Amino acid sequence: MGNFQYDVMIVGAGAAGISCALVLGSALKKPYAENRKVGILLHHRNSHLNSALLNNAFGIAPGTNGRELLEKSITHLEELYPDVELIQKEKAKEILSQAEGFQLTTNKNVYTSERIVIATGYTSPIRIKGMEEYVIPHQKAKVEKARIQLRNVDHLVAKGLYVAGTLAGWRSQYSIAAGSGAAVATDILTEWNNGEHSKIHDKLA
Ligand SMILES: Cc1cc2nc3c(=O)[nH]c(=O)nc-3n(C[C@H](O)[C@H](O)[C@H](O)COP(=O)(O)OP(=O)(O)OC[C@H]3O[C@@H](n4cnc5c(N)ncnc54)[C@H](O)[C@@H]3O)c2cc1C
């Protein structure tokens, strides 16, 4: 892992962030992921899911309460993939790019991570110092809503810095945001696997 506290730190625990954590968590037993450390800032108070009623998302029972879904997903992550470190009640304040990796400052601590996945949603303005240079108007939302995204190519903002979910420029639908988080996770797994494409599938016996 080098000199970093984390291999990956996920910032933002909504549809995209939790989905990314689930796929990374499911890979931690693979040989290429041995000793890798993944953390997620579990801040979820501001997730748009908290006010959503889901009727149109694949695999989700119609009438699902978004807030309950979010809580269940966090329990799912905690129980199935306990190696992912859940960092409670901390909010990112600053992400500083260093010669290698990043320094992440929250309201309580300072961490270092080789990679960062930022999934804090498309609400303006961005409140994380160090990210301003990447912010552009959202390309797939109504102009009058003044939504934002980070400039990226296939979720990659800069070396080691990924964006997922609505902040990546995707339209706001649950399954798009969750898919975006999962896509970033598989990109990171592929890097850990020396560029050999990687995904995690469990199979029926
Ligand atoms: C009223 C409403 C109804 C909806 N209905 C539907 C629907 O019927 N069907 C559908 O498909 N979609 C629906 N959606 C959309 C869906 O909820 C969003 O598309 C989805 O939640 C976006 O996921 P995300 O991960 O990009 O952002 P979010 O889920 O909003 O998550 C962002 C996360 O980042 C955290 N965060 C923010 N700042 C920081 C920080 N500085 N540090 C750490 N964490 C931070 C927040 O607390 C939050 O948990 C609805 C949304 C709303 C608002």
CSV table of N, CA, C and O in Angstrom, one decimal, residues 42-127:
chain,number,residue,atom,x,y,z
A,42,LEU,N,-19.0,8.1,5.9
A,42,LEU,CA,-20.4,7.6,5.9
A,42,LEU,C,-21.4,8.7,6.0
A,42,LEU,O,-22.6,8.5,6.5
A,43,HIS,N,-21.1,9.9,5.7
A,43,HIS,CA,-22.0,11.0,5.7
A,43,HIS,C,-23.1,10.8,4.8
A,43,HIS,O,-22.9,10.6,3.6
A,44,HIS,N,-24.4,10.7,5.2
A,44,HIS,CA,-25.5,10.4,4.3
A,44,HIS,C,-26.7,11.3,4.5
A,44,HIS,O,-27.7,11.1,3.9
A,45,ARG,N,-26.6,12.3,5.4
A,45,ARG,CA,-27.7,13.1,5.7
A,45,ARG,C,-28.2,13.8,4.5
A,45,ARG,O,-29.4,14.1,4.4
A,46,ASN,N,-27.3,14.2,3.6
A,46,ASN,CA,-27.8,15.0,2.5
A,46,ASN,C,-28.0,14.2,1.2
A,46,ASN,O,-28.2,14.8,0.2
A,47,SER,N,-28.1,12.9,1.3
A,47,SER,CA,-28.4,12.1,0.1
A,47,SER,C,-29.8,12.4,-0.4
A,47,SER,O,-30.7,12.5,0.4
A,48,HIS,N,-29.9,12.6,-1.7
A,48,HIS,CA,-31.2,12.8,-2.3
A,48,HIS,C,-32.1,11.6,-2.1
A,48,HIS,O,-33.3,11.7,-2.2
A,49,LEU,N,-31.5,10.5,-1.8
A,49,LEU,CA,-32.4,9.3,-1.5
A,49,LEU,C,-33.3,9.5,-0.3
A,49,LEU,O,-34.3,8.9,-0.2
A,50,ASN,N,-32.8,10.4,0.6
A,50,ASN,CA,-33.6,10.6,1.8
A,50,ASN,C,-35.0,11.1,1.6
A,50,ASN,O,-35.9,10.9,2.4
A,51,SER,N,-35.2,11.7,0.4
A,51,SER,CA,-36.6,12.2,0.1
A,51,SER,C,-37.2,11.4,-1.1
A,51,SER,O,-38.3,11.8,-1.6
A,52,ALA,N,-36.6,10.4,-1.5
A,52,ALA,CA,-37.1,9.7,-2.8
A,52,ALA,C,-38.0,8.5,-2.4
A,52,ALA,O,-37.9,7.8,-1.4
A,53,LEU,N,-39.0,8.4,-3.3
A,53,LEU,CA,-39.9,7.3,-3.3
A,53,LEU,C,-39.7,6.5,-4.6
A,53,LEU,O,-39.9,7.1,-5.6
A,54,LEU,N,-39.2,5.3,-4.5
A,54,LEU,CA,-38.7,4.6,-5.7
A,54,LEU,C,-39.7,3.6,-6.2
A,54,LEU,O,-40.1,2.7,-5.5
A,55,ASN,N,-40.2,3.9,-7.4
A,55,ASN,CA,-41.1,3.0,-8.1
A,55,ASN,C,-40.5,2.5,-9.4
A,55,ASN,O,-41.1,1.5,-10.0
A,56,ASN,N,-39.4,3.1,-9.9
A,56,ASN,CA,-39.0,2.8,-11.3
A,56,ASN,C,-37.5,2.3,-11.3
A,56,ASN,O,-36.9,2.5,-12.4
A,57,ALA,N,-37.0,1.7,-10.3
A,57,ALA,CA,-35.6,1.3,-10.3
A,57,ALA,C,-35.6,-0.2,-10.3
A,57,ALA,O,-36.2,-0.9,-9.5
A,58,PHE,N,-34.8,-0.7,-11.2
A,58,PHE,CA,-34.6,-2.2,-11.4
A,58,PHE,C,-34.2,-2.9,-10.1
A,58,PHE,O,-33.3,-2.5,-9.4
A,59,GLY,N,-35.0,-3.9,-9.8
A,59,GLY,CA,-34.6,-4.7,-8.6
A,59,GLY,C,-35.1,-4.2,-7.3
A,59,GLY,O,-34.9,-4.8,-6.3
A,60,ILE,N,-35.7,-3.0,-7.3
A,60,ILE,CA,-36.1,-2.3,-6.1
A,60,ILE,C,-37.7,-2.4,-6.0
A,60,ILE,O,-38.3,-2.0,-7.0
A,61,ALA,N,-38.2,-2.9,-5.0
A,61,ALA,CA,-39.7,-3.1,-4.9
A,61,ALA,C,-40.4,-1.8,-5.0
A,61,ALA,O,-40.0,-0.8,-4.4
A,62,PRO,N,-41.4,-1.7,-5.9
A,62,PRO,CA,-42.1,-0.4,-6.0
A,62,PRO,C,-42.6,0.1,-4.7
A,62,PRO,O,-43.0,-0.7,-3.8
A,63,GLY,N,-42.6,1.4,-4.5
A,63,GLY,CA,-43.0,2.0,-3.2
A,63,GLY,C,-41.9,2.0,-2.2
A,63,GLY,O,-42.2,2.3,-1.0
A,64,THR,N,-40.7,1.7,-2.6
A,64,THR,CA,-39.6,1.7,-1.6
A,64,THR,C,-39.2,3.1,-1.1
A,64,THR,O,-39.1,4.0,-1.9
A,65,ASN,N,-39.1,3.2,0.2
A,65,ASN,CA,-38.7,4.5,0.8
A,65,ASN,C,-37.2,4.7,0.7
A,65,ASN,O,-36.4,3.8,1.1
A,66,GLY,N,-36.8,5.7,0.0
A,66,GLY,CA,-35.3,5.9,-0.2
A,66,GLY,C,-34.5,6.0,1.0
A,66,GLY,O,-33.4,5.5,1.0
A,67,ARG,N,-35.0,6.6,2.1
A,67,ARG,CA,-34.2,6.7,3.3
A,67,ARG,C,-34.0,5.3,3.9
A,67,ARG,O,-32.9,5.0,4.3
A,68,GLU,N,-35.0,4.5,3.9
A,68,GLU,CA,-34.9,3.2,4.4
A,68,GLU,C,-33.9,2.3,3.6
A,68,GLU,O,-33.1,1.6,4.1
A,69,LEU,N,-34.0,2.5,2.3
A,69,LEU,CA,-33.1,1.8,1.4
A,69,LEU,C,-31.7,2.2,1.7
A,69,LEU,O,-30.8,1.3,1.7
A,70,LEU,N,-31.4,3.4,1.9
A,70,LEU,CA,-30.1,3.9,2.2
A,70,LEU,C,-29.6,3.2,3.5
A,70,LEU,O,-28.4,2.7,3.6
A,71,GLU,N,-30.4,3.2,4.5
A,71,GLU,CA,-30.0,2.6,5.8
A,71,GLU,C,-29.8,1.1,5.6
A,71,GLU,O,-28.8,0.6,6.1
A,72,LYS,N,-30.6,0.5,4.9
A,72,LYS,CA,-30.4,-1.0,4.7
A,72,LYS,C,-29.1,-1.2,3.9
A,72,LYS,O,-28.4,-2.2,4.1
A,73,SER,N,-28.8,-0.4,2.9
A,73,SER,CA,-27.6,-0.6,2.1
A,73,SER,C,-26.4,-0.4,3.0
A,73,SER,O,-25.4,-1.1,2.8
A,74,ILE,N,-26.4,0.5,4.0
A,74,ILE,CA,-25.3,0.7,4.9
A,74,ILE,C,-25.1,-0.6,5.7
A,74,ILE,O,-24.0,-1.1,5.9
A,75,THR,N,-26.2,-1.1,6.2
A,75,THR,CA,-26.2,-2.4,7.0
A,75,THR,C,-25.7,-3.5,6.1
A,75,THR,O,-24.8,-4.3,6.6
A,76,HIS,N,-26.1,-3.6,4.9
A,76,HIS,CA,-25.7,-4.6,3.9
A,76,HIS,C,-24.1,-4.5,3.8
A,76,HIS,O,-23.4,-5.5,3.9
A,77,LEU,N,-23.6,-3.3,3.6
A,77,LEU,CA,-22.2,-3.1,3.4
A,77,LEU,C,-21.4,-3.6,4.7
A,77,LEU,O,-20.4,-4.3,4.7
A,78,GLU,N,-22.0,-3.1,5.8
A,78,GLU,CA,-21.3,-3.4,7.1
A,78,GLU,C,-21.3,-4.9,7.4
A,78,GLU,O,-20.3,-5.5,7.9
A,79,GLU,N,-22.4,-5.6,7.1
A,79,GLU,CA,-22.5,-7.0,7.5
A,79,GLU,C,-21.8,-7.9,6.5
A,79,GLU,O,-21.1,-8.9,6.9
A,80,LEU,N,-21.9,-7.6,5.2
A,80,LEU,CA,-21.3,-8.5,4.2
A,80,LEU,C,-19.8,-8.2,3.9
A,80,LEU,O,-19.0,-9.2,3.7
A,81,TYR,N,-19.4,-7.0,4.0
A,81,TYR,CA,-18.0,-6.6,3.7
A,81,TYR,C,-17.4,-5.8,4.9
A,81,TYR,O,-17.1,-4.6,4.7
A,82,PRO,N,-17.2,-6.5,6.0
A,82,PRO,CA,-16.8,-5.7,7.2
A,82,PRO,C,-15.4,-5.2,7.1
A,82,PRO,O,-15.0,-4.3,7.9
A,83,ASP,N,-14.6,-5.6,6.0
A,83,ASP,CA,-13.3,-5.1,5.9
A,83,ASP,C,-13.3,-3.6,5.4
A,83,ASP,O,-12.3,-2.9,5.4
A,84,VAL,N,-14.4,-3.2,4.8
A,84,VAL,CA,-14.5,-1.8,4.4
A,84,VAL,C,-14.7,-1.0,5.7
A,84,VAL,O,-15.6,-1.2,6.5
A,85,GLU,N,-13.9,0.0,5.9
A,85,GLU,CA,-14.0,0.8,7.1
A,85,GLU,C,-15.0,1.9,7.0
A,85,GLU,O,-14.9,2.7,6.1
A,86,LEU,N,-16.0,1.9,7.9
A,86,LEU,CA,-17.0,2.9,7.8
A,86,LEU,C,-16.7,4.0,8.8
A,86,LEU,O,-16.5,3.8,10.0
A,87,ILE,N,-16.5,5.2,8.2
A,87,ILE,CA,-16.1,6.3,9.1
A,87,ILE,C,-17.3,7.2,9.3
A,87,ILE,O,-17.8,7.9,8.4
A,88,GLN,N,-17.8,7.1,10.6
A,88,GLN,CA,-19.1,7.7,10.9
A,88,GLN,C,-18.9,9.2,11.2
A,88,GLN,O,-17.9,9.6,11.8
A,89,LYS,N,-19.9,9.9,10.9
A,89,LYS,CA,-20.1,11.3,11.3
A,89,LYS,C,-18.9,12.2,10.9
A,89,LYS,O,-18.4,13.1,11.7
A,90,GLU,N,-18.3,12.0,9.8
A,90,GLU,CA,-17.2,12.8,9.3
A,90,GLU,C,-17.6,13.3,7.9
A,90,GLU,O,-18.0,12.5,7.1
A,91,LYS,N,-17.3,14.6,7.7
A,91,LYS,CA,-17.6,15.2,6.4
A,91,LYS,C,-16.3,15.7,5.8
A,91,LYS,O,-15.5,16.3,6.5
A,92,ALA,N,-16.1,15.6,4.5
A,92,ALA,CA,-14.9,16.1,3.9
A,92,ALA,C,-14.9,17.6,3.9
A,92,ALA,O,-15.9,18.2,3.5
A,93,LYS,N,-13.8,18.1,4.2
A,93,LYS,CA,-13.6,19.6,4.2
A,93,LYS,C,-12.6,20.0,3.1
A,93,LYS,O,-12.7,21.1,2.5
A,94,GLU,N,-11.6,19.2,2.9
A,94,GLU,CA,-10.5,19.5,1.9
A,94,GLU,C,-9.9,18.2,1.4
A,94,GLU,O,-9.7,17.3,2.1
A,95,ILE,N,-9.6,18.3,0.1
A,95,ILE,CA,-8.9,17.2,-0.6
A,95,ILE,C,-7.7,17.8,-1.2
A,95,ILE,O,-7.8,18.6,-2.2
A,96,LEU,N,-6.5,17.5,-0.8
A,96,LEU,CA,-5.3,18.1,-1.3
A,96,LEU,C,-4.5,17.0,-2.1
A,96,LEU,O,-4.2,16.0,-1.6
A,97,SER,N,-4.2,17.3,-3.4
A,97,SER,CA,-3.4,16.4,-4.2
A,97,SER,C,-1.9,16.6,-3.7
A,97,SER,O,-1.4,17.7,-3.5
A,98,GLN,N,-1.3,15.4,-3.5
A,98,GLN,CA,0.1,15.5,-3.1
A,98,GLN,C,1.0,14.9,-4.2
A,98,GLN,O,0.4,14.4,-5.2
A,99,ALA,N,2.3,14.8,-4.0
A,99,ALA,CA,3.2,14.3,-5.1
A,99,ALA,C,2.7,12.9,-5.4
A,99,ALA,O,2.6,12.5,-6.6
A,100,GLU,N,2.3,12.1,-4.4
A,100,GLU,CA,1.6,10.8,-4.6
A,100,GLU,C,0.4,10.8,-3.7
A,100,GLU,O,0.5,11.1,-2.5
A,101,GLY,N,-0.7,10.5,-4.3
A,101,GLY,CA,-1.9,10.3,-3.5
A,101,GLY,C,-2.5,11.7,-3.0
A,101,GLY,O,-2.2,12.7,-3.5
A,102,PHE,N,-3.3,11.6,-1.9
A,102,PHE,CA,-4.1,12.7,-1.5
A,102,PHE,C,-4.1,12.8,0.1
A,102,PHE,O,-4.0,11.8,0.7
A,103,GLN,N,-4.3,14.0,0.5
A,103,GLN,CA,-4.6,14.3,1.9
A,103,GLN,C,-6.0,14.7,2.0
A,103,GLN,O,-6.4,15.7,1.4
A,104,LEU,N,-6.8,14.0,2.8
A,104,LEU,CA,-8.2,14.3,3.0
A,104,LEU,C,-8.4,14.8,4.4
A,104,LEU,O,-8.1,14.1,5.4
A,105,THR,N,-8.9,16.0,4.5
A,105,THR,CA,-9.2,16.6,5.8
A,105,THR,C,-10.7,16.6,6.0
A,105,THR,O,-11.5,17.0,5.2
A,106,THR,N,-11.2,16.0,7.2
A,106,THR,CA,-12.6,16.1,7.5
A,106,THR,C,-12.8,17.0,8.7
A,106,THR,O,-11.8,17.7,9.1
A,107,ASN,N,-14.0,17.1,9.2
A,107,ASN,CA,-14.3,18.0,10.3
A,107,ASN,C,-13.6,17.4,11.6
A,107,ASN,O,-13.5,18.1,12.6
A,108,LYS,N,-13.1,16.2,11.5
A,108,LYS,CA,-12.5,15.6,12.7
A,108,LYS,C,-11.0,15.1,12.6
A,108,LYS,O,-10.3,15.0,13.5
A,109,ASN,N,-10.7,14.7,11.4
A,109,ASN,CA,-9.4,14.0,11.2
A,109,ASN,C,-8.7,14.4,9.8
A,109,ASN,O,-9.3,15.0,9.0
A,110,VAL,N,-7.4,14.0,9.7
A,110,VAL,CA,-6.7,14.1,8.5
A,110,VAL,C,-6.3,12.7,8.1
A,110,VAL,O,-5.7,12.0,8.9
A,111,TYR,N,-6.6,12.3,6.8
A,111,TYR,CA,-6.2,11.0,6.3
A,111,TYR,C,-5.4,11.1,5.1
A,111,TYR,O,-5.4,12.1,4.4
A,112,THR,N,-4.6,10.0,4.8
A,112,THR,CA,-4.0,10.0,3.4
A,112,THR,C,-4.5,8.8,2.7
A,112,THR,O,-4.8,7.8,3.3
A,113,SER,N,-4.7,9.0,1.4
A,113,SER,CA,-5.2,7.9,0.6
A,113,SER,C,-4.6,7.9,-0.8
A,113,SER,O,-4.3,9.0,-1.4
A,114,GLU,N,-4.3,6.7,-1.3
A,114,GLU,CA,-3.7,6.7,-2.7
A,114,GLU,C,-4.7,7.2,-3.7
A,114,GLU,O,-4.4,7.8,-4.7
A,115,ARG,N,-5.9,6.7,-3.5
A,115,ARG,CA,-7.0,7.1,-4.5
A,115,ARG,C,-8.2,7.6,-3.7
A,115,ARG,O,-8.5,7.2,-2.6
A,116,ILE,N,-8.9,8.6,-4.3
A,116,ILE,CA,-10.2,9.1,-3.7
A,116,ILE,C,-11.3,9.0,-4.7
A,116,ILE,O,-11.1,9.2,-5.9
A,117,VAL,N,-12.4,8.5,-4.2
A,117,VAL,CA,-13.7,8.5,-5.1
A,117,VAL,C,-14.6,9.5,-4.4
A,117,VAL,O,-14.9,9.4,-3.3
A,118,ILE,N,-14.9,10.6,-5.2
A,118,ILE,CA,-15.8,11.6,-4.7
A,118,ILE,C,-17.2,11.4,-5.2
A,118,ILE,O,-17.4,11.3,-6.5
A,119,ALA,N,-18.2,11.3,-4.3
A,119,ALA,CA,-19.6,11.0,-4.8
A,119,ALA,C,-20.5,11.8,-3.9
A,119,ALA,O,-21.4,11.2,-3.2
A,120,THR,N,-20.4,13.1,-3.9
A,120,THR,CA,-21.1,13.9,-3.0
A,120,THR,C,-22.3,14.6,-3.6
A,120,THR,O,-23.0,15.4,-2.9
A,121,GLY,N,-22.7,14.1,-4.8
A,121,GLY,CA,-24.0,14.7,-5.4
A,121,GLY,C,-23.8,16.0,-6.1
A,121,GLY,O,-22.7,16.6,-6.0
A,122,TYR,N,-24.8,16.3,-6.9
A,122,TYR,CA,-24.6,17.5,-7.8
A,122,TYR,C,-25.1,18.8,-7.3
A,122,TYR,O,-25.3,19.7,-8.1
A,123,THR,N,-25.4,18.9,-6.0
A,123,THR,CA,-25.9,20.1,-5.5
A,123,THR,C,-24.8,21.2,-5.4
A,123,THR,O,-23.6,20.9,-5.0
A,124,SER,N,-25.1,22.4,-5.8
A,124,SER,CA,-24.1,23.5,-5.8
A,124,SER,C,-24.2,24.3,-4.5
A,124,SER,O,-25.3,24.3,-3.9
A,125,PRO,N,-23.2,24.9,-4.0
A,125,PRO,CA,-21.8,24.8,-4.5
A,125,PRO,C,-21.1,23.6,-3.9
A,125,PRO,O,-21.5,23.0,-2.9
A,126,ILE,N,-19.9,23.3,-4.4
A,126,ILE,CA,-19.1,22.2,-3.8
A,126,ILE,C,-18.5,22.8,-2.5
A,126,ILE,O,-18.0,24.0,-2.5
A,127,ARG,N,-18.5,22.1,-1.4
A,127,ARG,CA,-18.0,22.6,-0.2
A,127,ARG,C,-16.7,22.0,0.2
A,127,ARG,O,-16.4,22.0,1.4
